[in-house]
Amino acid sequence: MFGRIARSVRGQALLGTSATGCGVALGMYNSQSPTLLDTKKNKVDASEFLYVPLSKDKTPPTSIEFDTTAPMKERMKAMIFRVQDEICAGMTAIDGTEFRQDEWERPGNGGGGRSRVIQDSKVFEKAGVNVSVIHGELGKAAATQMRAQGRDLNAEKALPFFACGVSLVLHPRNPLAPTMHLNYRYFEVETGKIGADGKPKKLSWFGGGADLTPSYLFEEDARHFHAVYKTILDKTDKSYYPKMKATCDKYFYIPHRQEGRGVGGFFFDDMEDNQEATFQMARQCANATVDAYGPILRRRIHLPFTQEQKDWQQIRRGRYVEFNVMYDRGTKVYTRATMTTSLSIHGHGSHGRLPKPDSWEARTLQVLKNPVDWLDVDAVDLQTLSTKELLKEIARRSETQ
């Protein structure tokens, strides 16, 4: 949070006055946790930034998810339906509202999915957690595109494929609570060739990740969110988090705004090697969804806010929509000019409104324009800096990396 911070003794309330004058914000502070004022450590154990310890894996040991002899598509399918149940239960525990469920089928017996939505509830303006499991034949255009990406496919044949995934977007009512997005997906396709075992040869890969999009930045929220996933990713490969964080920052970027959609997280795509390790990594990250987002949500949903802050949230939602429609590979369905001009403030967009200098909005925006290493403890406390000083400090850190 960019404002004056009065930290209390361990376990008591933390009081902060925002730069926009929203009043008193209540949170919790652990005096044993490192802060940006800690000069004794530069890189620390990510778990020290966690609001709460990570939950243990509750998946029954007899689950197909642990059966290495079972087809990967069946294991992934079991995982995404289980994760959907657990995430929905976790969000319902916070909101008090049950998700509305809708099951759908793809035409031609090509699979289907299960969508769950909460709308206009106590906590969420809209929250969706969706699962899809589809199959069919890959078209020539798609196969040709995959060949261009280096995959050994016979684009002249109809190629059977299978795809499944879980995705969510959670939009809270309170503008001081951030939006969360994630997806985990698996794709496999026959190549049109026969393998050495006489069976159709297949290619398969994983993708996914999770990211956080605040309208008003609380630095401790960003650190907790990133710490959850670094803690998990480090168990598989310590090089994963820095690579996947950088990929996330690069992917969720809005070029014409010259800003990121949010404060990032991690993102990976087209991971083909060591499928067992990748699957277990993906399921552990998916398992941690409520751990990553729940504590943040609980800290922010009851904070007081102004109509001006609500209006700013709608503008930031506009940036979210802009990215999804204009740059996200899966949702480029409108022309860029049409999308940019069609957004209203209630439709999540507004032109011409700039935040006041040195306001909470302006400082949040500067961080979105300059990605931060949230788990780097530096002697400078960003909360005490003016916007001009903040830019200089971010530039200095970038030069030293």
Short mmCIF file of C-alpha atoms in Angstrom, two decimals:
data_model
loop_
_atom_site.label_atom_id
_atom_site.label_comp_id
_atom_site.label_asym_id
_atom_site.label_seq_id
_atom_site.Cartn_x
_atom_site.Cartn_y
_atom_site.Cartn_z
CA MET A 1 0.00 0.00 0.00
CA PHE A 2 1.39 3.42 -0.96
CA GLY A 3 0.77 5.64 2.03
CA ARG A 4 1.90 6.22 5.59
CA ILE A 5 2.23 2.93 7.43
CA ALA A 6 2.06 2.52 11.21
CA ARG A 7 3.16 -1.01 12.04
CA SER A 8 2.07 -2.51 15.33
CA VAL A 9 3.36 -5.35 17.45
CA ARG A 10 3.18 -8.86 16.05
CA GLY A 11 -0.33 -10.13 15.37
CA GLN A 12 -2.14 -6.82 15.94
CA ALA A 13 -3.75 -4.51 13.42
CA LEU A 14 -1.83 -2.53 10.85
CA LEU A 15 -3.22 0.94 10.13
CA GLY A 16 -2.55 2.76 6.89
CA THR A 17 -3.91 5.96 5.38
CA SER A 18 -4.14 5.75 1.62
CA ALA A 19 -2.93 8.49 -0.69
CA THR A 20 -6.49 8.93 -1.93
CA GLY A 21 -7.94 9.50 1.51
CA CYS A 22 -10.15 6.43 1.64
CA GLY A 23 -9.85 6.28 5.40
CA VAL A 24 -8.32 3.67 7.65
CA ALA A 25 -7.33 0.32 6.14
CA LEU A 26 -7.03 -2.69 8.42
CA GLY A 27 -4.66 -5.57 7.78
CA MET A 28 -2.30 -7.81 9.73
CA TYR A 29 1.43 -7.45 10.19
CA ASN A 30 3.91 -10.07 11.34
CA SER A 31 6.94 -8.41 12.89
CA GLN A 32 9.05 -11.45 12.00
CA SER A 33 8.43 -11.03 8.26
CA PRO A 34 11.04 -9.20 6.15
CA THR A 35 10.10 -5.79 4.75
CA LEU A 36 11.61 -3.58 2.08
CA LEU A 37 13.48 -1.85 4.90
CA ASP A 38 15.38 -5.03 5.78
CA THR A 39 19.02 -4.49 4.78
CA LYS A 40 20.37 -7.76 6.16
CA LYS A 41 19.10 -9.90 3.31
CA ASN A 42 18.90 -9.35 -0.41
CA LYS A 43 17.37 -12.57 -1.67
CA VAL A 44 15.30 -14.36 0.98
CA ASP A 45 13.39 -17.59 1.28
CA ALA A 46 10.11 -16.88 -0.53
CA SER A 47 8.14 -18.62 2.22
CA GLU A 48 9.00 -15.73 4.56
CA PHE A 49 6.63 -13.51 2.56
CA LEU A 50 3.64 -15.84 2.90
CA TYR A 51 0.61 -14.63 4.83
CA VAL A 52 -0.15 -18.23 5.82
CA PRO A 53 1.67 -21.57 5.40
CA LEU A 54 0.75 -23.49 2.26
CA SER A 55 -1.92 -26.14 2.69
CA LYS A 56 -1.06 -29.81 2.41
CA ASP A 57 -2.15 -31.73 -0.67
CA LYS A 58 -5.49 -33.34 0.17
CA THR A 59 -5.67 -35.45 -3.00
CA PRO A 60 -6.25 -39.11 -2.02
CA PRO A 61 -3.11 -41.18 -2.68
CA THR A 62 -5.27 -43.63 -4.66
CA SER A 63 -6.25 -40.88 -7.13
CA ILE A 64 -5.49 -41.46 -10.81
CA GLU A 65 -3.49 -38.23 -10.60
CA PHE A 66 -0.68 -40.27 -9.03
CA ASP A 67 -1.03 -43.29 -11.33
CA THR A 68 1.92 -43.03 -13.73
CA THR A 69 0.59 -45.96 -15.77
CA ALA A 70 -2.66 -44.14 -16.64
CA PRO A 71 -2.98 -41.99 -19.78
CA MET A 72 -1.93 -38.41 -19.08
CA LYS A 73 -5.16 -37.02 -20.51
CA GLU A 74 -7.18 -38.99 -17.94
CA ARG A 75 -4.97 -37.82 -15.09
CA MET A 76 -5.21 -34.20 -16.22
CA LYS A 77 -8.97 -34.47 -16.59
CA ALA A 78 -9.30 -35.78 -13.04
CA MET A 79 -7.09 -32.97 -11.76
CA ILE A 80 -8.98 -30.09 -13.36
CA PHE A 81 -12.39 -31.25 -12.12
CA ARG A 82 -11.03 -31.75 -8.59
CA VAL A 83 -9.32 -28.35 -8.62
CA GLN A 84 -12.52 -26.68 -9.81
CA ASP A 85 -14.37 -28.19 -6.85
CA GLU A 86 -11.71 -27.07 -4.36
CA ILE A 87 -11.44 -23.52 -5.70
CA CYS A 88 -15.21 -23.06 -5.74
CA ALA A 89 -15.46 -24.37 -2.18
CA GLY A 90 -12.71 -21.97 -1.09
CA MET A 91 -14.34 -18.93 -2.68
CA THR A 92 -17.79 -19.90 -1.36
CA ALA A 93 -16.31 -20.08 2.14
CA ILE A 94 -15.25 -16.43 1.78
CA ASP A 95 -18.27 -15.12 -0.12
CA GLY A 96 -21.06 -17.22 1.38
CA THR A 97 -22.61 -17.75 -2.06
CA GLU A 98 -22.74 -21.02 -3.98
CA PHE A 99 -21.57 -21.08 -7.59
CA ARG A 100 -24.22 -21.56 -10.25
CA GLN A 101 -23.29 -24.53 -12.46
CA ASP A 102 -23.87 -24.99 -16.17
CA GLU A 103 -22.77 -28.05 -18.12
CA TRP A 104 -22.33 -27.79 -21.87
CA GLU A 105 -21.54 -30.09 -24.78
CA ARG A 106 -19.51 -29.45 -27.90
CA PRO A 107 -21.45 -30.16 -31.11
CA GLY A 108 -20.77 -33.48 -32.79
CA ASN A 109 -19.97 -35.37 -29.59
CA GLY A 110 -16.71 -33.47 -29.29
CA GLY A 111 -16.60 -33.20 -25.52
CA GLY A 112 -17.85 -30.37 -23.34
CA GLY A 113 -17.32 -28.68 -20.04
CA ARG A 114 -18.61 -27.45 -16.71
CA SER A 115 -18.90 -23.73 -15.96
CA ARG A 116 -19.44 -22.31 -12.50
CA VAL A 117 -20.26 -18.66 -11.89
CA ILE A 118 -21.04 -16.27 -9.03
CA GLN A 119 -22.41 -12.87 -10.04
CA ASP A 120 -23.47 -9.80 -8.03
CA SER A 121 -22.73 -11.45 -4.69
CA LYS A 122 -21.46 -9.98 -1.43
CA VAL A 123 -17.79 -10.30 -2.43
CA PHE A 124 -17.71 -10.76 -6.20
CA GLU A 125 -19.09 -8.73 -9.06
CA LYS A 126 -18.37 -11.83 -11.10
CA ALA A 127 -16.35 -14.97 -10.51
CA GLY A 128 -16.05 -17.82 -12.98
CA VAL A 129 -14.26 -21.16 -12.63
CA ASN A 130 -14.53 -23.22 -15.80
CA VAL A 131 -13.44 -26.65 -16.99
CA SER A 132 -13.40 -27.85 -20.59
CA VAL A 133 -12.58 -31.26 -22.06
CA ILE A 134 -12.78 -31.39 -25.85
CA HIS A 135 -11.65 -33.68 -28.65
CA GLY A 136 -12.00 -33.93 -32.40
CA GLU A 137 -9.91 -33.61 -35.53
CA LEU A 138 -7.37 -30.85 -36.02
CA GLY A 139 -8.02 -28.76 -39.12
CA LYS A 140 -5.42 -28.31 -41.83
CA ALA A 141 -4.87 -24.63 -40.98
CA ALA A 142 -4.17 -25.41 -37.32
CA ALA A 143 -1.89 -28.32 -38.22
CA THR A 144 0.01 -26.13 -40.68
CA GLN A 145 0.47 -23.47 -38.01
CA MET A 146 1.81 -26.07 -35.57
CA ARG A 147 4.23 -27.29 -38.24
CA ALA A 148 5.45 -23.72 -38.63
CA GLN A 149 6.16 -23.72 -34.89
CA GLY A 150 8.45 -26.73 -35.36
CA ARG A 151 6.10 -29.61 -34.59
CA ASP A 152 6.43 -32.70 -36.76
CA LEU A 153 2.86 -33.14 -38.01
CA ASN A 154 1.41 -34.40 -41.28
CA ALA A 155 -0.78 -31.41 -42.12
CA GLU A 156 -2.38 -33.26 -45.04
CA LYS A 157 -4.22 -35.69 -42.75
CA ALA A 158 -7.09 -35.27 -40.30
CA LEU A 159 -5.32 -35.43 -36.95
CA PRO A 160 -7.23 -36.52 -33.81
CA PHE A 161 -6.61 -34.21 -30.86
CA PHE A 162 -7.55 -33.89 -27.18
CA ALA A 163 -7.47 -30.75 -25.07
CA CYS A 164 -8.54 -30.00 -21.52
CA GLY A 165 -8.05 -27.26 -18.98
CA VAL A 166 -9.30 -25.29 -16.01
CA SER A 167 -9.48 -21.50 -15.99
CA LEU A 168 -10.80 -18.81 -13.70
CA VAL A 169 -11.26 -15.07 -13.42
CA LEU A 170 -12.29 -13.59 -10.06
CA HIS A 171 -13.47 -9.95 -10.05
CA PRO A 172 -14.19 -8.65 -6.51
CA ARG A 173 -16.58 -5.78 -5.79
CA ASN A 174 -14.16 -3.89 -3.58
CA PRO A 175 -11.67 -1.90 -5.70
CA LEU A 176 -8.98 -2.48 -3.06
CA ALA A 177 -9.18 -6.23 -3.68
CA PRO A 178 -7.32 -7.47 -6.79
CA THR A 179 -8.58 -9.61 -9.64
CA MET A 180 -7.05 -13.05 -10.08
CA HIS A 181 -6.72 -15.07 -13.28
CA LEU A 182 -5.33 -18.54 -13.93
CA ASN A 183 -5.43 -21.43 -16.33
CA TYR A 184 -3.82 -24.86 -16.57
CA ARG A 185 -4.19 -26.80 -19.80
CA TYR A 186 -3.03 -29.92 -21.62
CA PHE A 187 -3.07 -30.67 -25.35
CA GLU A 188 -2.24 -33.81 -27.29
CA VAL A 189 -2.48 -34.58 -31.00
CA GLU A 190 -1.66 -37.49 -33.27
CA THR A 191 1.06 -36.60 -35.75
CA GLY A 192 -0.30 -38.63 -38.66
CA LYS A 193 2.73 -40.90 -38.41
CA ILE A 194 3.35 -44.34 -36.93
CA GLY A 195 5.79 -44.77 -34.07
CA ALA A 196 8.37 -47.53 -33.57
CA ASP A 197 5.81 -49.48 -31.51
CA GLY A 198 3.41 -49.59 -34.46
CA LYS A 199 0.96 -47.19 -32.78
CA PRO A 200 -0.01 -43.67 -33.92
CA LYS A 201 2.67 -41.24 -32.81
CA LYS A 202 1.49 -38.40 -30.55
CA LEU A 203 2.76 -35.03 -29.41
CA SER A 204 1.58 -33.40 -26.19
CA TRP A 205 2.35 -30.37 -24.06
CA PHE A 206 1.25 -28.32 -21.03
CA GLY A 207 0.67 -24.63 -20.47
CA GLY A 208 -0.70 -22.34 -17.81
CA GLY A 209 -0.01 -19.96 -14.97
CA ALA A 210 -1.60 -17.48 -12.59
CA ASP A 211 -1.48 -13.68 -12.31
CA LEU A 212 -2.78 -10.91 -10.06
CA THR A 213 -4.32 -7.61 -11.22
CA PRO A 214 -4.80 -4.93 -8.55
CA SER A 215 -6.44 -1.57 -9.15
CA TYR A 216 -4.75 -0.37 -5.96
CA LEU A 217 -1.44 -1.96 -5.12
CA PHE A 218 -0.63 -3.38 -1.71
CA GLU A 219 3.00 -4.48 -2.00
CA GLU A 220 2.57 -7.18 0.63
CA ASP A 221 -0.21 -8.77 -1.46
CA ALA A 222 2.02 -8.97 -4.52
CA ARG A 223 4.84 -10.45 -2.44
CA HIS A 224 2.56 -13.09 -0.92
CA PHE A 225 1.13 -14.06 -4.32
CA HIS A 226 4.56 -14.42 -5.93
CA ALA A 227 5.98 -16.20 -2.88
CA VAL A 228 3.31 -18.91 -3.08
CA TYR A 229 4.24 -19.85 -6.62
CA LYS A 230 8.00 -19.46 -6.22
CA THR A 231 7.87 -21.79 -3.22
CA ILE A 232 6.11 -24.42 -5.33
CA LEU A 233 8.07 -23.95 -8.55
CA ASP A 234 11.39 -24.16 -6.71
CA LYS A 235 10.53 -27.72 -5.70
CA THR A 236 10.63 -28.73 -9.37
CA ASP A 237 13.36 -26.47 -10.72
CA LYS A 238 14.81 -23.32 -9.13
CA SER A 239 15.18 -21.75 -12.57
CA TYR A 240 11.43 -21.96 -13.24
CA TYR A 241 10.15 -19.02 -11.19
CA PRO A 242 12.43 -16.29 -12.61
CA LYS A 243 11.88 -17.55 -16.15
CA MET A 244 8.12 -17.93 -15.77
CA LYS A 245 7.74 -14.59 -13.99
CA ALA A 246 9.56 -12.86 -16.85
CA THR A 247 7.38 -14.70 -19.38
CA CYS A 248 4.27 -13.60 -17.48
CA ASP A 249 5.37 -9.95 -17.38
CA LYS A 250 6.08 -10.06 -21.11
CA TYR A 251 2.88 -11.85 -22.09
CA PHE A 252 0.41 -9.80 -20.01
CA TYR A 253 1.58 -6.50 -21.47
CA ILE A 254 -0.57 -3.90 -23.24
CA PRO A 255 1.72 -2.36 -25.88
CA HIS A 256 -0.41 0.65 -26.81
CA ARG A 257 -0.68 1.56 -23.10
CA GLN A 258 2.94 0.65 -22.37
CA GLU A 259 1.87 -1.04 -19.16
CA GLY A 260 1.33 -4.50 -17.75
CA ARG A 261 -2.15 -5.80 -17.07
CA GLY A 262 -1.22 -6.41 -13.44
CA VAL A 263 1.65 -7.34 -11.14
CA GLY A 264 2.19 -10.67 -12.86
CA GLY A 265 2.75 -14.08 -11.41
CA PHE A 266 4.07 -16.93 -13.53
CA PHE A 267 3.30 -18.26 -17.01
CA PHE A 268 4.52 -21.22 -19.05
CA ASP A 269 3.58 -22.57 -22.45
CA ASP A 270 4.33 -25.51 -24.75
CA MET A 271 6.17 -27.55 -22.11
CA GLU A 272 6.78 -30.96 -23.68
CA ASP A 273 9.78 -32.41 -21.83
CA ASN A 274 9.57 -34.48 -18.64
CA GLN A 275 5.79 -34.67 -18.64
CA GLU A 276 5.46 -36.31 -15.24
CA ALA A 277 7.39 -33.53 -13.50
CA THR A 278 5.49 -30.87 -15.44
CA PHE A 279 2.12 -32.41 -14.59
CA GLN A 280 2.97 -32.60 -10.90
CA MET A 281 4.21 -29.00 -10.97
CA ALA A 282 0.98 -27.84 -12.62
CA ARG A 283 -1.24 -29.73 -10.18
CA GLN A 284 0.67 -28.38 -7.16
CA CYS A 285 0.33 -24.82 -8.47
CA ALA A 286 -3.37 -25.41 -9.13
CA ASN A 287 -3.77 -26.84 -5.62
CA ALA A 288 -2.35 -23.60 -4.19
CA THR A 289 -4.95 -21.29 -5.77
CA VAL A 290 -6.91 -20.67 -2.57
CA ASP A 291 -3.65 -20.27 -0.61
CA ALA A 292 -2.41 -17.67 -3.12
CA TYR A 293 -5.59 -15.60 -3.37
CA GLY A 294 -7.76 -16.34 -0.34
CA PRO A 295 -5.64 -14.51 2.29
CA ILE A 296 -5.38 -11.44 0.04
CA LEU A 297 -9.12 -11.40 -0.56
CA ARG A 298 -9.94 -11.74 3.14
CA ARG A 299 -7.68 -8.77 3.95
CA ARG A 300 -9.22 -6.43 1.37
CA ILE A 301 -12.93 -7.14 0.91
CA HIS A 302 -14.05 -5.24 4.02
CA LEU A 303 -11.86 -2.15 3.55
CA PRO A 304 -13.76 1.14 3.07
CA PHE A 305 -13.55 2.73 -0.37
CA THR A 306 -14.84 5.77 -2.23
CA GLN A 307 -16.88 6.14 -5.41
CA GLU A 308 -13.80 7.63 -7.03
CA GLN A 309 -11.90 4.44 -6.28
CA LYS A 310 -14.77 2.36 -7.66
CA ASP A 311 -14.63 4.42 -10.86
CA TRP A 312 -10.88 3.80 -11.12
CA GLN A 313 -11.49 0.07 -10.71
CA GLN A 314 -13.82 0.18 -13.72
CA ILE A 315 -11.14 1.92 -15.77
CA ARG A 316 -8.62 -0.75 -14.79
CA ARG A 317 -11.17 -3.41 -15.73
CA GLY A 318 -11.19 -1.74 -19.13
CA ARG A 319 -7.47 -2.42 -19.44
CA TYR A 320 -8.20 -6.04 -18.57
CA VAL A 321 -10.75 -6.30 -21.38
CA GLU A 322 -8.44 -4.50 -23.81
CA PHE A 323 -5.72 -7.05 -23.25
CA ASN A 324 -8.05 -10.03 -23.51
CA VAL A 325 -9.63 -8.93 -26.77
CA MET A 326 -6.70 -7.22 -28.45
CA TYR A 327 -3.63 -9.22 -27.42
CA ASP A 328 -4.52 -12.52 -25.77
CA ARG A 329 -3.86 -15.28 -28.30
CA GLY A 330 -7.13 -17.01 -27.50
CA THR A 331 -9.51 -14.08 -27.73
CA LYS A 332 -8.59 -11.88 -30.70
CA VAL A 333 -12.12 -11.59 -32.04
CA TYR A 334 -12.61 -7.86 -32.62
CA THR A 335 -10.53 -5.30 -34.47
CA ARG A 336 -8.27 -3.24 -32.23
CA ALA A 337 -9.76 0.11 -33.20
CA THR A 338 -13.32 -1.07 -32.62
CA MET A 339 -12.48 -2.50 -29.22
CA THR A 340 -10.61 0.60 -28.03
CA THR A 341 -13.37 3.04 -28.98
CA SER A 342 -16.33 0.92 -27.85
CA LEU A 343 -15.47 0.73 -24.14
CA SER A 344 -17.35 2.96 -21.72
CA ILE A 345 -16.57 3.44 -18.05
CA HIS A 346 -19.32 0.96 -17.13
CA GLY A 347 -18.20 -1.32 -19.93
CA HIS A 348 -14.80 -1.19 -18.29
CA GLY A 349 -12.98 1.51 -20.20
CA SER A 350 -12.41 5.28 -20.22
CA HIS A 351 -10.22 7.56 -22.28
CA GLY A 352 -8.46 10.67 -21.13
CA ARG A 353 -8.55 10.19 -17.36
CA LEU A 354 -5.09 10.32 -15.85
CA PRO A 355 -4.42 9.74 -12.15
CA LYS A 356 -3.38 12.68 -10.01
CA PRO A 357 0.39 12.96 -9.50
CA ASP A 358 1.67 11.05 -6.46
CA SER A 359 -1.75 9.48 -5.90
CA TRP A 360 -2.20 5.83 -5.02
CA GLU A 361 -3.50 5.28 -8.55
CA ALA A 362 -0.45 6.95 -10.12
CA ARG A 363 2.01 4.96 -8.07
CA THR A 364 0.25 1.70 -8.83
CA LEU A 365 0.33 2.60 -12.52
CA GLN A 366 4.07 3.29 -12.42
CA VAL A 367 4.69 -0.20 -11.05
CA LEU A 368 2.53 -1.68 -13.82
CA LYS A 369 4.73 0.14 -16.33
CA ASN A 370 7.92 -1.11 -14.65
CA PRO A 371 7.77 -4.77 -13.50
CA VAL A 372 9.16 -5.34 -10.01
CA ASP A 373 11.03 -8.29 -8.52
CA TRP A 374 8.63 -8.73 -5.61
CA LEU A 375 10.87 -11.13 -3.73
CA ASP A 376 13.95 -8.89 -3.80
CA VAL A 377 14.42 -7.22 -0.41
CA ASP A 378 16.08 -3.85 -0.91
CA ALA A 379 17.17 -1.18 1.55
CA VAL A 380 14.84 1.35 -0.07
CA ASP A 381 11.19 1.33 1.00
CA LEU A 382 9.16 2.05 -2.15
CA GLN A 383 6.23 3.19 -0.03
CA THR A 384 8.11 6.32 1.05
CA LEU A 385 9.02 7.50 -2.45
CA SER A 386 7.36 10.11 -4.62
CA THR A 387 6.43 9.07 -8.16
CA LYS A 388 9.59 10.70 -9.55
CA GLU A 389 11.77 9.00 -6.94
CA LEU A 390 9.98 5.70 -7.54
CA LEU A 391 10.80 5.82 -11.25
CA LYS A 392 14.46 6.56 -10.51
CA GLU A 393 14.65 3.69 -8.02
CA ILE A 394 13.04 1.22 -10.45
CA ALA A 395 15.47 2.33 -13.17
CA ARG A 396 18.40 1.87 -10.78
CA ARG A 397 17.29 -1.65 -9.90
CA SER A 398 16.85 -2.52 -13.58
CA GLU A 399 20.41 -1.38 -14.34
CA THR A 400 21.86 -3.57 -11.58
CA GLN A 401 20.04 -6.76 -12.62
#
